[in-house]
């Protein structure tokens, strides 16, 4: 049995879900971003307790099939962005089509209908949050950030950053990280 969970974006989220589930069951389970794999279904009372425990942590157990698919897309993209190792000519459509074993046009249409933006727009928002994170930590140069996120040039990254945030990367760096958005709050 697989349960789908909304708003999981990092390894700490996985740990929090594991701890919540471990309090409810002794059966083996595996938690990954957005999913919990169980050998058998939880009893209804335990499932309700799990749902409530997730809500206190800011997560949501998904029942709707469309929402499950959207969450899977988001989790794939977050997992892709986190290490920051995108190739310059990375194909979002090829990646998602292969990962989900579905036609990209169908994936894209569903995402746009449910979220009110394209997958590409969402992906850019994720990349911009990663740029903000790295700028705030001041460990990488802008050209290193551009290279890690698959931008063709620092100028392209800077232009997109300014378009999305209204600030240049250097101005953002001076103001600090007060304008960052948690990944689970994008869209």
PDB file of C-alpha atoms in Angstrom:
ATOM      1  CA  UNK A   1       0.000   0.000   0.000  1.00  0.00           C
ATOM      2  CA  UNK A   2       1.289   3.467  -0.851  1.00  0.00           C
ATOM      3  CA  UNK A   3       0.209   6.658   0.887  1.00  0.00           C
ATOM      4  CA  UNK A   4       0.896  10.040  -0.688  1.00  0.00           C
ATOM      5  CA  UNK A   5       1.825  13.048   1.422  1.00  0.00           C
ATOM      6  CA  UNK A   6       1.794  16.704   0.436  1.00  0.00           C
ATOM      7  CA  UNK A   7       4.492  19.250   1.403  1.00  0.00           C
ATOM      8  CA  UNK A   8       7.441  16.916   1.968  1.00  0.00           C
ATOM      9  CA  UNK A   9      10.514  18.693   0.587  1.00  0.00           C
ATOM     10  CA  UNK A  10      13.629  17.523   2.428  1.00  0.00           C
ATOM     11  CA  UNK A  11      15.302  14.747   4.423  1.00  0.00           C
ATOM     12  CA  UNK A  12      13.989  16.261   7.687  1.00  0.00           C
ATOM     13  CA  UNK A  13      10.455  15.849   6.323  1.00  0.00           C
ATOM     14  CA  UNK A  14      11.155  12.167   5.717  1.00  0.00           C
ATOM     15  CA  UNK A  15      12.464  11.784   9.275  1.00  0.00           C
ATOM     16  CA  UNK A  16       9.415  13.539  10.753  1.00  0.00           C
ATOM     17  CA  UNK A  17       7.029  11.278   8.825  1.00  0.00           C
ATOM     18  CA  UNK A  18       9.013   8.176   9.808  1.00  0.00           C
ATOM     19  CA  UNK A  19       8.829   9.142  13.484  1.00  0.00           C
ATOM     20  CA  UNK A  20       5.088   9.832  13.275  1.00  0.00           C
ATOM     21  CA  UNK A  21       4.399   6.508  11.580  1.00  0.00           C
ATOM     22  CA  UNK A  22       6.670   4.532  13.914  1.00  0.00           C
ATOM     23  CA  UNK A  23       4.455   5.590  16.840  1.00  0.00           C
ATOM     24  CA  UNK A  24       1.433   3.999  15.138  1.00  0.00           C
ATOM     25  CA  UNK A  25       2.635   0.725  13.652  1.00  0.00           C
ATOM     26  CA  UNK A  26       5.181  -2.034  14.007  1.00  0.00           C
ATOM     27  CA  UNK A  27       4.884  -3.097  10.372  1.00  0.00           C
ATOM     28  CA  UNK A  28       7.813  -2.330   8.034  1.00  0.00           C
ATOM     29  CA  UNK A  29       7.534   0.826   5.954  1.00  0.00           C
ATOM     30  CA  UNK A  30       9.666   2.981   3.675  1.00  0.00           C
ATOM     31  CA  UNK A  31       9.330   6.746   3.515  1.00  0.00           C
ATOM     32  CA  UNK A  32      10.542   8.842   0.597  1.00  0.00           C
ATOM     33  CA  UNK A  33       9.641  12.362  -0.509  1.00  0.00           C
ATOM     34  CA  UNK A  34       5.875  12.453  -0.793  1.00  0.00           C
ATOM     35  CA  UNK A  35       5.314   8.724  -0.309  1.00  0.00           C
ATOM     36  CA  UNK A  36       5.034   6.046   2.345  1.00  0.00           C
ATOM     37  CA  UNK A  37       5.177   2.405   1.251  1.00  0.00           C
ATOM     38  CA  UNK A  38       3.528  -0.050   3.660  1.00  0.00           C
ATOM     39  CA  UNK A  39       3.244  -3.826   3.411  1.00  0.00           C
ATOM     40  CA  UNK A  40      -0.451  -3.665   4.296  1.00  0.00           C
ATOM     41  CA  UNK A  41      -3.067  -0.996   4.919  1.00  0.00           C
ATOM     42  CA  UNK A  42      -3.209   0.729   8.265  1.00  0.00           C
ATOM     43  CA  UNK A  43      -6.332   0.146  10.353  1.00  0.00           C
ATOM     44  CA  UNK A  44      -8.762   3.078   9.936  1.00  0.00           C
ATOM     45  CA  UNK A  45      -8.099   4.438  13.453  1.00  0.00           C
ATOM     46  CA  UNK A  46      -4.321   4.398  12.885  1.00  0.00           C
ATOM     47  CA  UNK A  47      -4.768   6.003   9.480  1.00  0.00           C
ATOM     48  CA  UNK A  48      -6.806   8.810  11.040  1.00  0.00           C
ATOM     49  CA  UNK A  49      -4.176   9.274  13.788  1.00  0.00           C
ATOM     50  CA  UNK A  50      -1.482   9.350  11.111  1.00  0.00           C
ATOM     51  CA  UNK A  51      -3.452  11.955   9.120  1.00  0.00           C
ATOM     52  CA  UNK A  52      -3.799  14.131  12.250  1.00  0.00           C
ATOM     53  CA  UNK A  53      -0.126  13.693  13.165  1.00  0.00           C
ATOM     54  CA  UNK A  54       0.887  14.753   9.657  1.00  0.00           C
ATOM     55  CA  UNK A  55      -1.316  17.846   9.846  1.00  0.00           C
ATOM     56  CA  UNK A  56       0.381  18.993  13.059  1.00  0.00           C
ATOM     57  CA  UNK A  57       3.682  18.820  11.160  1.00  0.00           C
ATOM     58  CA  UNK A  58       2.341  20.804   8.188  1.00  0.00           C
ATOM     59  CA  UNK A  59       1.843  17.811   5.891  1.00  0.00           C
ATOM     60  CA  UNK A  60      -1.325  16.496   4.297  1.00  0.00           C
ATOM     61  CA  UNK A  61      -2.322  12.946   3.429  1.00  0.00           C
ATOM     62  CA  UNK A  62      -3.599  12.986  -0.161  1.00  0.00           C
ATOM     63  CA  UNK A  63      -6.662  11.088  -1.310  1.00  0.00           C
ATOM     64  CA  UNK A  64      -7.283  12.671  -4.717  1.00  0.00           C
ATOM     65  CA  UNK A  65      -5.531  10.951  -7.653  1.00  0.00           C
ATOM     66  CA  UNK A  66      -4.784  14.230  -9.462  1.00  0.00           C
ATOM     67  CA  UNK A  67      -3.238  15.722  -6.320  1.00  0.00           C
ATOM     68  CA  UNK A  68      -1.120  12.593  -5.875  1.00  0.00           C
ATOM     69  CA  UNK A  69       0.245  13.010  -9.413  1.00  0.00           C
ATOM     70  CA  UNK A  70       0.983  16.713  -8.853  1.00  0.00           C
ATOM     71  CA  UNK A  71       2.782  15.967  -5.601  1.00  0.00           C
ATOM     72  CA  UNK A  72       4.863  13.307  -7.346  1.00  0.00           C
ATOM     73  CA  UNK A  73       5.889  15.860 -10.003  1.00  0.00           C
ATOM     74  CA  UNK A  74       6.797  18.432  -7.356  1.00  0.00           C
ATOM     75  CA  UNK A  75       8.817  15.908  -5.365  1.00  0.00           C
ATOM     76  CA  UNK A  76      10.749  14.816  -8.441  1.00  0.00           C
ATOM     77  CA  UNK A  77      11.631  18.444  -9.180  1.00  0.00           C
ATOM     78  CA  UNK A  78      12.600  19.274  -5.586  1.00  0.00           C
ATOM     79  CA  UNK A  79      14.803  16.173  -5.475  1.00  0.00           C
ATOM     80  CA  UNK A  80      16.396  17.286  -8.732  1.00  0.00           C
ATOM     81  CA  UNK A  81      17.084  20.851  -7.516  1.00  0.00           C
ATOM     82  CA  UNK A  82      18.363  20.085  -4.006  1.00  0.00           C
ATOM     83  CA  UNK A  83      21.853  18.838  -4.951  1.00  0.00           C
ATOM     84  CA  UNK A  84      22.207  21.515  -7.632  1.00  0.00           C
ATOM     85  CA  UNK A  85      23.756  19.371 -10.331  1.00  0.00           C
ATOM     86  CA  UNK A  86      21.762  20.184 -13.464  1.00  0.00           C
ATOM     87  CA  UNK A  87      23.319  19.938 -16.877  1.00  0.00           C
ATOM     88  CA  UNK A  88      23.273  23.003 -19.114  1.00  0.00           C
ATOM     89  CA  UNK A  89      20.951  21.475 -21.700  1.00  0.00           C
ATOM     90  CA  UNK A  90      18.747  19.610 -19.222  1.00  0.00           C
ATOM     91  CA  UNK A  91      15.362  18.606 -20.675  1.00  0.00           C
ATOM     92  CA  UNK A  92      12.583  18.927 -18.134  1.00  0.00           C
ATOM     93  CA  UNK A  93      10.071  17.258 -20.450  1.00  0.00           C
ATOM     94  CA  UNK A  94      12.321  14.243 -21.115  1.00  0.00           C
ATOM     95  CA  UNK A  95      13.164  13.873 -17.418  1.00  0.00           C
ATOM     96  CA  UNK A  96       9.541  13.948 -16.201  1.00  0.00           C
ATOM     97  CA  UNK A  97       8.251  11.831 -19.080  1.00  0.00           C
ATOM     98  CA  UNK A  98      10.771   9.132 -18.301  1.00  0.00           C
ATOM     99  CA  UNK A  99      10.445   9.367 -14.491  1.00  0.00           C
ATOM    100  CA  UNK A 100       6.642   9.132 -14.586  1.00  0.00           C
ATOM    101  CA  UNK A 101       6.422   6.926 -17.675  1.00  0.00           C
ATOM    102  CA  UNK A 102       3.816   9.257 -19.171  1.00  0.00           C
ATOM    103  CA  UNK A 103       3.558  11.673 -22.075  1.00  0.00           C
ATOM    104  CA  UNK A 104       4.896  15.067 -21.035  1.00  0.00           C
ATOM    105  CA  UNK A 105       1.977  16.904 -22.653  1.00  0.00           C
ATOM    106  CA  UNK A 106      -0.447  15.058 -20.358  1.00  0.00           C
ATOM    107  CA  UNK A 107       1.712  15.713 -17.297  1.00  0.00           C
ATOM    108  CA  UNK A 108       2.056  19.373 -18.222  1.00  0.00           C
ATOM    109  CA  UNK A 109      -1.670  19.849 -18.870  1.00  0.00           C
ATOM    110  CA  UNK A 110      -2.608  18.276 -15.522  1.00  0.00           C
ATOM    111  CA  UNK A 111      -0.067  20.377 -13.632  1.00  0.00           C
ATOM    112  CA  UNK A 112      -1.265  23.616 -15.264  1.00  0.00           C
ATOM    113  CA  UNK A 113      -4.928  22.813 -14.616  1.00  0.00           C
ATOM    114  CA  UNK A 114      -4.390  22.010 -10.945  1.00  0.00           C
ATOM    115  CA  UNK A 115      -1.676  24.515 -10.016  1.00  0.00           C
ATOM    116  CA  UNK A 116      -2.490  27.440 -12.304  1.00  0.00           C
ATOM    117  CA  UNK A 117       1.066  27.637 -13.659  1.00  0.00           C
ATOM    118  CA  UNK A 118       3.226  25.588 -15.957  1.00  0.00           C
ATOM    119  CA  UNK A 119       5.728  23.015 -14.776  1.00  0.00           C
ATOM    120  CA  UNK A 120       8.452  25.198 -16.271  1.00  0.00           C
ATOM    121  CA  UNK A 121       7.335  28.193 -14.194  1.00  0.00           C
ATOM    122  CA  UNK A 122       7.290  26.047 -11.058  1.00  0.00           C
ATOM    123  CA  UNK A 123      10.748  24.685 -11.884  1.00  0.00           C
ATOM    124  CA  UNK A 124      12.110  28.221 -12.297  1.00  0.00           C
ATOM    125  CA  UNK A 125      10.627  29.186  -8.913  1.00  0.00           C
ATOM    126  CA  UNK A 126      12.382  26.205  -7.327  1.00  0.00           C
ATOM    127  CA  UNK A 127      15.663  27.201  -8.964  1.00  0.00           C
ATOM    128  CA  UNK A 128      15.269  30.796  -7.757  1.00  0.00           C
ATOM    129  CA  UNK A 129      14.780  29.592  -4.178  1.00  0.00           C
ATOM    130  CA  UNK A 130      17.936  27.498  -4.502  1.00  0.00           C
ATOM    131  CA  UNK A 131      19.781  30.570  -5.805  1.00  0.00           C
ATOM    132  CA  UNK A 132      18.520  32.575  -2.804  1.00  0.00           C
ATOM    133  CA  UNK A 133      19.704  29.836  -0.451  1.00  0.00           C
ATOM    134  CA  UNK A 134      23.181  29.756  -1.945  1.00  0.00           C
ATOM    135  CA  UNK A 135      23.421  33.556  -2.043  1.00  0.00           C
ATOM    136  CA  UNK A 136      22.411  33.752   1.623  1.00  0.00           C
ATOM    137  CA  UNK A 137      25.065  31.199   2.602  1.00  0.00           C
ATOM    138  CA  UNK A 138      27.682  33.059   0.539  1.00  0.00           C
ATOM    139  CA  UNK A 139      29.607  29.873  -0.283  1.00  0.00           C
ATOM    140  CA  UNK A 140      29.400  29.986  -4.078  1.00  0.00           C
ATOM    141  CA  UNK A 141      30.002  32.659  -6.663  1.00  0.00           C
ATOM    142  CA  UNK A 142      27.174  33.598  -8.994  1.00  0.00           C
ATOM    143  CA  UNK A 143      28.943  31.870 -11.887  1.00  0.00           C
ATOM    144  CA  UNK A 144      29.241  28.666  -9.813  1.00  0.00           C
ATOM    145  CA  UNK A 145      25.539  28.879  -8.968  1.00  0.00           C
ATOM    146  CA  UNK A 146      24.670  29.407 -12.644  1.00  0.00           C
ATOM    147  CA  UNK A 147      26.750  26.386 -13.634  1.00  0.00           C
ATOM    148  CA  UNK A 148      25.242  24.141 -10.911  1.00  0.00           C
ATOM    149  CA  UNK A 149      21.680  25.006 -11.948  1.00  0.00           C
ATOM    150  CA  UNK A 150      22.265  24.510 -15.675  1.00  0.00           C
ATOM    151  CA  UNK A 151      22.186  28.148 -16.805  1.00  0.00           C
ATOM    152  CA  UNK A 152      24.064  28.988 -19.974  1.00  0.00           C
ATOM    153  CA  UNK A 153      25.585  32.106 -18.386  1.00  0.00           C
ATOM    154  CA  UNK A 154      25.700  34.240 -15.270  1.00  0.00           C
ATOM    155  CA  UNK A 155      23.889  36.964 -17.213  1.00  0.00           C
ATOM    156  CA  UNK A 156      20.986  34.611 -17.974  1.00  0.00           C
ATOM    157  CA  UNK A 157      20.702  33.628 -14.301  1.00  0.00           C
ATOM    158  CA  UNK A 158      20.914  37.258 -13.174  1.00  0.00           C
ATOM    159  CA  UNK A 159      18.237  38.360 -15.629  1.00  0.00           C
ATOM    160  CA  UNK A 160      15.889  35.572 -14.583  1.00  0.00           C
ATOM    161  CA  UNK A 161      16.551  36.255 -10.894  1.00  0.00           C
ATOM    162  CA  UNK A 162      15.764  39.958 -11.341  1.00  0.00           C
ATOM    163  CA  UNK A 163      12.614  39.145 -13.328  1.00  0.00           C
ATOM    164  CA  UNK A 164      11.364  36.733 -10.649  1.00  0.00           C
ATOM    165  CA  UNK A 165      12.354  38.631  -7.494  1.00  0.00           C
ATOM    166  CA  UNK A 166      12.662  42.251  -8.582  1.00  0.00           C
ATOM    167  CA  UNK A 167      16.209  42.288  -7.191  1.00  0.00           C
ATOM    168  CA  UNK A 168      19.613  41.672  -8.656  1.00  0.00           C
ATOM    169  CA  UNK A 169      21.481  38.773  -7.049  1.00  0.00           C
ATOM    170  CA  UNK A 170      23.978  41.180  -5.465  1.00  0.00           C
ATOM    171  CA  UNK A 171      21.183  43.328  -3.998  1.00  0.00           C
ATOM    172  CA  UNK A 172      19.459  40.238  -2.634  1.00  0.00           C
ATOM    173  CA  UNK A 173      22.729  39.129  -1.066  1.00  0.00           C
ATOM    174  CA  UNK A 174      23.051  42.486   0.713  1.00  0.00           C
ATOM    175  CA  UNK A 175      19.491  42.306   2.102  1.00  0.00           C
ATOM    176  CA  UNK A 176      19.946  38.807   3.547  1.00  0.00           C
ATOM    177  CA  UNK A 177      17.666  35.798   3.368  1.00  0.00           C
ATOM    178  CA  UNK A 178      14.466  37.403   4.654  1.00  0.00           C
ATOM    179  CA  UNK A 179      12.787  37.035   1.257  1.00  0.00           C
ATOM    180  CA  UNK A 180      13.136  33.268   0.918  1.00  0.00           C
ATOM    181  CA  UNK A 181      10.075  31.069   0.427  1.00  0.00           C
ATOM    182  CA  UNK A 182       9.920  27.533   1.849  1.00  0.00           C
ATOM    183  CA  UNK A 183       9.769  24.993  -0.988  1.00  0.00           C
ATOM    184  CA  UNK A 184       6.473  23.602   0.233  1.00  0.00           C
ATOM    185  CA  UNK A 185       4.914  27.089  -0.025  1.00  0.00           C
ATOM    186  CA  UNK A 186       5.711  27.528  -3.720  1.00  0.00           C
ATOM    187  CA  UNK A 187       2.369  27.385  -5.568  1.00  0.00           C
TER     188      UNK A 187
END
